[in-house]
Amino acid sequence: MRNRGEGAWSQEGIVNLSSLKFAFGIFKWLRKKAPEVPYFDTLLKRVVDKLPPDPNLRPKKGELVRLRALFAQPRIWTLLIQPDMRVVAELKDEVLVCLDPRRHSLNPRLAEEIATLAVAEFPGILPAAEQAKIMAEMQRRAFEASDAARERDKVELIELISGGAVKIDATRASGVDQYRKQLTMRLRQLQPQYEFQIKYHVVEGGQENIALSHLLDDNRWLAVCSKAGAGKSALVVREAMSLLARQDNVVVFLNLKTWKHKSAAADSYSSIAIDDILESSIVPVNEDSLAKVVQGSNQQPLWQIWFLDGVNELPSELSGHVLSVVTQHLRSSIASSLCITDRSEARYVDSNWTKVLLQDLEWAEVQKHAAGSLENAAEARYELLRTPFFLEIAVTAGKWEWRNSTEAIRSLFKNRLGLEESELTQLAEFALSVYQTQRSLNFDVSALAEKTGRELARKLAESGLLIPAQEGAASFYHQLLHDYLCSRAVYNRPDSWVPSTFDSLSFDANTYEAIFMVVDQIESESMMTAYLTALYNWNWFATIRCVDRAIRDGLEISDELLVTLSAMLAEKRFDRVHGSRTRAVEWTSKLDELRGYNFSGSVGIKGVVEEVERVAPKARSPWFNTWVTLFTKIGSSDQPLFENDIFLLDDANPFIGWTASQVIRWSSMDEKDLALVRSAYRGARHGLDDISRSVRWRAVHALGCHPSTDSSDLLLFAIDHDDYPWVVYGAVRSLLEMAALSSSDRASSILAEVGARLEQLPPEALGQVALVTRYDRDQEGWKEHWAAQVWPLLERAHQLQTDEINRERWKGRLEAFRDWVDQGQINARI
């Protein structure tokens, strides 16, 4: 990776001034000081001293005279006190006039060197006290300019709410200078109202707080990850602004939060191309116009630095596709770097990505901004103030009296807008409908006005909680606001606690914040049990994280529920699929610490069952009693499995239904028993309700541990015909398990059938082809033929990947399989 120079001086939060009056005021102040400190000569001397040693790149005597006169002019000082990217370009044009035209070929480079150094050296010629005074005033003016831009946004939204025409500025820049001017103005509007000192570290190498611009010099792919509200967007906006002062690059800033993508249907995502994604650019641009900008004013291609902000704010399938398209596009240009923001680290595990993790704000930073607000806060609630988003709420409101993040966000809507509860509920229903129908943060302003009323829509626009998006659309200024509203709607409607709603709420398990916020609003133990039970039927990991959050926030969770979750999680510690055990081990320990259990120390399945019997409450509700009786049959040779146990696969309680699936996996099953499992699948085959889908998933999951021709045929049927993605996922997993447990001939047959379907498998299901291959079984000799047989399937899956990100991901999966083989000291040729 290249090693670029520092470029022009950049100061955090300092941007161009709109007031010439202030600029000339500074000029007069400098002239008044001139007898004591010769600013003009000092600056020019510093610039000349730092020019390259090449004699052709140093001004001659006559040129120095003209440059001295140039630097004494008011309009040049007006430029120099505005340290943004436009200064170098404009100053370069001024310097060119002073240079000898006979050195025409060298002049552009010399002029740029002088202009860049002048901007970089300007702060150093001022006394420290005066410099601080000027810079503070400039920052104040910058915030005023930003506030003015926000006011223009409000006016535009109010006009749209009133039925005005959509104003679309689709003027694409004709050159790099015009493009940079447009970008500067738009980035200014994205700057947060408050500047907090955000710190971070690089995952590999332990480096801390190195400017992202410098990390991008040495790392082509950079992922900035953190929890919601930690300041990812504020950080990349700041870094993009600083990069604009460097003339050897072009910054491309894509704001996925305001992108109105074409469709919410996953099967249409593959048609989204780079020009579609460039519609999210904060300035009008497409592939062709950007190519012209990148050429630069001297037709020398500039380094491209792309920022992709808000990857987690797209549905899971779409975010993966967007990353693939963007990285594939940038790979066609060696001179490029990419920086993304995401709540999750999971996408960036391969070695190509450098991960940067944001840290909570330091206490000194919190106290500096919110000393008065802290007086109202109970000590246990301080921690949330270390998140920039919530610290801003505290500073703006001048207090902090809320128990959790959900209450804090609710206060924004209540205090800023003065909404009645009925109005807030109406707005919440609208927000949820947007997630359900569009899987997007954007919505038409006209639809908002129609569904909630023009008065409420106008209040939102005037409060600043809304920002304009594309083509008459708007979005809330932060995803957490939309998340809260959706969580409120879901909390109010227990009948909506079904997997399809959770898919919408989480953008297909891409982010869990709205899921967590429902928990914050639940006040009764019985309602908490109902919510977490419904959630478990959708995603066990999200359920465990909700439990962790609820306990830490002091919310009531029944002992029955905690024992059930802890035991089912502990059972996963002994899953034969290597990858399934890791997360279970980690979270079993966490729940143990919170509740004083010892499931993490249980020896084998028998130990887990013994721990259940030790900690289970004596007073039991009917569902818990049924669950305990069933769970104790896991891995037990003393308690036979009856038909009624198998029939529990279709129980409406997911803890019972999924435990029945696990009991079947651990039990000895004959063909008659397996036929009952298959009949459970067929009985639910045509059901469109959530219970039917869950029963089919549980059934295919249970079949994986019991190789059978009839069962493998049913699993192949599920892959080909079932419309529920998680059933397909479970069927692929079970087929790989069957192959791992089968004779060499049967394994070959199953793997051939899976191989014939690789191209039709969605990413989650295809991932199981790699993950289940590391399947542990205590039987000598089986791994030798398994490793050799499954390797061609893994290679084929790797070859099918069409983009670099997925190729690298599969390369890592192949390497993980090789490591697993080596650790087992298996003598297999793969």
Coordinates of N, CA and C in Angstrom, one line a residue, residues 180-299:
R180 N -15.4 18.4 -5.5 CA -15.0 18.5 -4.1 C -15.8 19.7 -3.4
K181 N -16.1 20.7 -4.1 CA -16.9 21.8 -3.5 C -18.3 21.2 -3.1
Q182 N -18.9 20.4 -3.9 CA -20.2 19.8 -3.6 C -20.1 18.9 -2.4
L183 N -19.0 18.1 -2.4 CA -18.9 17.2 -1.3 C -18.6 17.9 0.0
T184 N -17.8 18.9 0.0 CA -17.6 19.7 1.2 C -18.9 20.2 1.9
M185 N -19.7 20.8 1.0 CA -21.0 21.3 1.5 C -21.9 20.2 2.1
R186 N -21.9 19.1 1.5 CA -22.8 18.0 2.0 C -22.2 17.4 3.3
L187 N -20.9 17.2 3.3 CA -20.3 16.6 4.5 C -20.5 17.5 5.7
R188 N -20.5 18.9 5.4 CA -20.8 19.8 6.5 C -22.1 19.6 7.1
Q189 N -23.1 19.3 6.3 CA -24.5 19.0 6.8 C -24.6 17.8 7.6
L190 N -23.7 16.8 7.4 CA -23.7 15.6 8.1 C -22.9 15.6 9.5
Q191 N -22.2 16.7 9.7 CA -21.4 16.8 10.9 C -22.4 16.9 12.1
P192 N -22.1 16.2 13.2 CA -23.0 16.2 14.4 C -22.9 17.6 15.1
Q193 N -23.9 17.8 15.8 CA -24.0 19.1 16.6 C -22.9 19.2 17.6
Y194 N -22.6 18.1 18.2 CA -21.6 18.1 19.3 C -20.4 17.2 18.8
E195 N -19.2 17.7 19.1 CA -18.0 17.0 18.8 C -17.4 16.3 20.0
F196 N -17.5 15.0 20.0 CA -17.0 14.2 21.2 C -15.7 13.5 20.7
Q197 N -14.8 13.3 21.7 CA -13.5 12.7 21.4 C -13.7 11.2 21.4
I198 N -13.9 10.6 20.2 CA -14.1 9.2 20.0 C -12.8 8.5 19.8
K199 N -12.6 7.5 20.6 CA -11.3 6.7 20.6 C -11.6 5.3 20.1
Y200 N -10.6 4.7 19.5 CA -10.8 3.4 18.9 C -9.4 2.6 18.8
H201 N -9.5 1.4 18.5 CA -8.2 0.6 18.4 C -8.4 -0.4 17.2
V202 N -7.2 -0.7 16.6 CA -7.2 -1.7 15.6 C -7.1 -3.1 16.2
V203 N -8.0 -4.0 15.7 CA -8.1 -5.3 16.3 C -6.8 -6.1 16.2
E204 N -6.2 -6.1 15.1 CA -4.9 -6.8 14.9 C -3.8 -5.7 15.0
G205 N -2.9 -5.9 16.0 CA -1.8 -5.0 16.1 C -1.9 -4.1 17.3
G206 N -3.1 -3.9 17.8 CA -3.3 -3.1 19.0 C -3.1 -1.6 18.8
Q207 N -3.0 -1.1 17.6 CA -2.8 0.4 17.4 C -4.0 1.1 17.9
E208 N -3.8 2.3 18.4 CA -4.9 3.1 19.0 C -4.9 4.5 18.4
N209 N -6.1 4.9 18.0 CA -6.4 6.3 17.6 C -5.5 6.9 16.5
I210 N -5.1 6.0 15.7 CA -4.4 6.5 14.5 C -5.5 6.9 13.5
A211 N -5.3 8.1 12.9 CA -6.3 8.6 12.0 C -6.7 7.6 10.9
L212 N -8.0 7.5 10.7 CA -8.4 6.5 9.7 C -7.8 6.8 8.3
S213 N -7.5 8.1 8.0 CA -6.9 8.4 6.8 C -5.5 7.8 6.7
H214 N -4.8 7.7 7.8 CA -3.5 7.0 7.8 C -3.6 5.5 7.7
L215 N -4.6 5.0 8.4 CA -4.9 3.5 8.3 C -5.2 3.1 6.8
L216 N -5.9 4.0 6.1 CA -6.3 3.7 4.8 C -5.1 3.8 3.8
D217 N -4.0 4.5 4.3 CA -2.8 4.5 3.5 C -2.2 3.1 3.4
D218 N -2.3 2.4 4.5 CA -1.6 1.1 4.6 C -2.6 -0.1 4.5
N219 N -3.9 0.1 4.6 CA -4.8 -1.0 4.6 C -6.0 -0.7 3.6
R220 N -6.1 -1.5 2.6 CA -7.1 -1.2 1.6 C -8.5 -1.3 2.0
W221 N -8.8 -2.3 2.9 CA -10.2 -2.5 3.3 C -10.3 -2.3 4.8
L222 N -11.1 -1.3 5.2 CA -11.1 -0.9 6.6 C -12.6 -1.0 7.1
A223 N -12.8 -1.7 8.2 CA -14.2 -1.9 8.8 C -14.2 -1.2 10.1
V224 N -15.0 -0.2 10.3 CA -15.2 0.5 11.6 C -16.5 -0.1 12.2
C225 N -16.3 -0.8 13.3 CA -17.4 -1.5 13.9 C -17.6 -1.1 15.4
S226 N -18.9 -1.1 15.8 CA -19.2 -0.7 17.2 C -20.7 -0.9 17.4
K227 N -21.1 -0.8 18.7 CA -22.5 -0.9 19.0 C -23.3 0.3 18.4
A228 N -24.6 0.3 18.4 CA -25.4 1.4 17.9 C -25.1 2.6 18.7
G229 N -25.0 3.8 18.0 CA -24.9 5.1 18.7 C -23.5 5.4 19.2
A230 N -22.5 4.6 18.9 CA -21.1 4.8 19.4 C -20.3 5.8 18.6
G231 N -20.9 6.4 17.5 CA -20.2 7.5 16.8 C -19.5 7.1 15.5
K232 N -19.9 5.9 14.9 CA -19.3 5.5 13.7 C -19.4 6.5 12.6
S233 N -20.7 7.0 12.4 CA -20.9 8.0 11.3 C -20.2 9.3 11.6
A234 N -20.2 9.8 12.8 CA -19.5 11.0 13.1 C -18.0 10.9 12.8
L235 N -17.5 9.7 13.1 CA -16.0 9.5 12.9 C -15.7 9.6 11.4
V236 N -16.5 8.8 10.6 CA -16.1 8.8 9.2 C -16.4 10.1 8.5
V237 N -17.4 10.8 8.9 CA -17.6 12.2 8.3 C -16.4 13.1 8.6
R238 N -15.9 13.0 9.9 CA -14.8 13.8 10.3 C -13.6 13.4 9.4
E239 N -13.3 12.1 9.3 CA -12.2 11.7 8.5 C -12.3 12.0 7.1
A240 N -13.5 11.9 6.5 CA -13.7 12.3 5.1 C -13.4 13.8 4.9
M241 N -13.8 14.6 5.9 CA -13.5 16.1 5.8 C -12.0 16.3 5.8
S242 N -11.3 15.6 6.6 CA -9.8 15.8 6.7 C -9.1 15.4 5.4
L243 N -9.7 14.3 4.8 CA -9.0 13.9 3.6 C -9.3 14.8 2.4
L244 N -10.3 15.7 2.5 CA -10.5 16.6 1.4 C -9.4 17.6 1.3
A245 N -8.6 17.8 2.3 CA -7.5 18.7 2.2 C -6.3 18.2 1.5
R246 N -6.4 16.9 1.2 CA -5.2 16.2 0.5 C -5.6 16.1 -1.0
Q247 N -4.8 16.7 -1.8 CA -5.2 16.8 -3.2 C -4.9 15.6 -4.1
D248 N -4.3 14.6 -3.5 CA -4.0 13.4 -4.3 C -5.0 12.3 -4.2
N249 N -6.3 12.7 -3.8 CA -7.3 11.7 -3.7 C -8.7 12.3 -4.1
V250 N -9.6 11.4 -4.3 CA -11.0 11.7 -4.4 C -11.8 10.9 -3.4
V251 N -12.6 11.6 -2.6 CA -13.4 10.9 -1.6 C -14.8 10.7 -2.1
V252 N -15.3 9.4 -2.0 CA -16.6 9.1 -2.4 C -17.3 8.7 -1.1
F253 N -18.4 9.4 -0.8 CA -19.1 9.1 0.5 C -20.5 8.6 0.2
L254 N -20.8 7.3 0.5 CA -22.1 6.7 0.3 C -22.8 6.6 1.6
N255 N -24.0 7.2 1.7 CA -24.8 7.2 2.9 C -25.9 6.2 2.7
L256 N -25.8 5.0 3.2 CA -26.8 3.9 3.0 C -28.0 4.2 3.8
K257 N -27.9 5.1 4.8 CA -29.1 5.4 5.6 C -30.2 6.1 4.9
T258 N -29.8 6.9 3.9 CA -30.8 7.6 3.1 C -31.0 7.1 1.7
W259 N -30.5 5.8 1.5 CA -30.6 5.2 0.1 C -31.9 4.6 0.0
K260 N -32.6 4.9 -1.0 CA -33.9 4.3 -1.3 C -33.7 3.2 -2.3
H261 N -33.3 2.0 -1.8 CA -32.9 0.9 -2.7 C -34.2 0.4 -3.4
K262 N -34.0 -0.3 -4.5 CA -35.0 -0.6 -5.4 C -36.1 -1.5 -4.9
S263 N -35.7 -2.5 -4.1 CA -36.7 -3.6 -3.8 C -36.3 -4.2 -2.4
A264 N -37.4 -4.6 -1.7 CA -37.2 -5.4 -0.5 C -37.1 -6.9 -0.7
A265 N -37.3 -7.3 -1.9 CA -37.3 -8.7 -2.2 C -35.9 -9.2 -2.5
A266 N -35.5 -10.2 -1.7 CA -34.1 -10.7 -1.7 C -33.8 -11.2 -3.1
D267 N -34.7 -11.8 -3.8 CA -34.4 -12.4 -5.1 C -34.1 -11.3 -6.2
S268 N -34.4 -10.0 -5.9 CA -34.1 -9.0 -6.8 C -32.8 -8.2 -6.5
Y269 N -32.2 -8.5 -5.4 CA -31.0 -7.8 -5.0 C -29.8 -8.1 -6.0
S270 N -29.8 -9.2 -6.6 CA -28.7 -9.6 -7.5 C -28.6 -8.6 -8.7
S271 N -29.7 -7.9 -9.0 CA -29.8 -7.1 -10.1 C -29.2 -5.7 -9.8
I272 N -29.0 -5.4 -8.5 CA -28.5 -4.1 -8.1 C -27.0 -3.9 -8.5
A273 N -26.7 -2.9 -9.3 CA -25.3 -2.8 -9.8 C -24.7 -1.5 -9.2
I274 N -23.5 -1.2 -9.6 CA -22.7 -0.1 -8.9 C -23.4 1.2 -9.1
D275 N -24.0 1.5 -10.3 CA -24.7 2.7 -10.5 C -25.9 2.9 -9.5
D276 N -26.6 1.8 -9.2 CA -27.7 1.8 -8.3 C -27.2 2.2 -6.9
I277 N -26.1 1.6 -6.5 CA -25.5 1.9 -5.2 C -25.0 3.3 -5.1
L278 N -24.5 3.8 -6.2 CA -23.9 5.2 -6.2 C -25.1 6.2 -6.1
E279 N -26.3 5.8 -6.2 CA -27.4 6.7 -5.9 C -27.4 7.1 -4.4
S280 N -26.7 6.3 -3.6 CA -26.6 6.7 -2.1 C -25.5 7.7 -1.9
S281 N -24.8 8.1 -2.9 CA -23.7 9.1 -2.7 C -24.4 10.4 -2.3
I282 N -23.7 11.1 -1.4 CA -24.3 12.4 -0.8 C -24.2 13.5 -1.8
V283 N -23.5 13.3 -3.0 CA -23.5 14.2 -4.1 C -23.9 13.5 -5.3
P284 N -24.5 14.1 -6.3 CA -24.9 13.3 -7.5 C -23.7 12.8 -8.3
V285 N -23.8 11.5 -8.5 CA -22.6 10.9 -9.2 C -23.1 9.5 -9.7
N286 N -22.5 9.1 -10.9 CA -22.7 7.7 -11.3 C -21.3 7.2 -11.8
E287 N -21.3 6.0 -12.3 CA -19.9 5.4 -12.6 C -19.2 6.3 -13.6
D288 N -19.9 6.7 -14.7 CA -19.2 7.5 -15.7 C -18.7 8.9 -15.2
S289 N -19.6 9.6 -14.5 CA -19.2 10.9 -14.0 C -18.1 10.8 -13.0
L290 N -18.1 9.7 -12.2 CA -17.1 9.6 -11.2 C -15.7 9.3 -11.9
A291 N -15.8 8.5 -13.0 CA -14.5 8.2 -13.7 C -13.9 9.5 -14.2
K292 N -14.7 10.5 -14.6 CA -14.1 11.7 -15.0 C -13.5 12.5 -13.9
V293 N -14.2 12.5 -12.7 CA -13.7 13.2 -11.5 C -12.4 12.6 -11.1
V294 N -12.3 11.3 -11.1 CA -11.1 10.6 -10.7 C -9.9 10.9 -11.5
Q295 N -10.1 11.3 -12.8 CA -9.0 11.6 -13.7 C -8.2 12.9 -13.2
G296 N -8.9 13.7 -12.4 CA -8.2 14.9 -11.9 C -8.1 16.0 -12.9
S297 N -7.7 17.2 -12.4 CA -7.6 18.3 -13.3 C -6.4 18.2 -14.3
N298 N -5.4 17.4 -14.0 CA -4.3 17.2 -14.8 C -4.3 15.9 -15.5
Q299 N -5.4 15.2 -15.6 CA -5.6 13.9 -16.2 C -4.7 12.9 -15.6

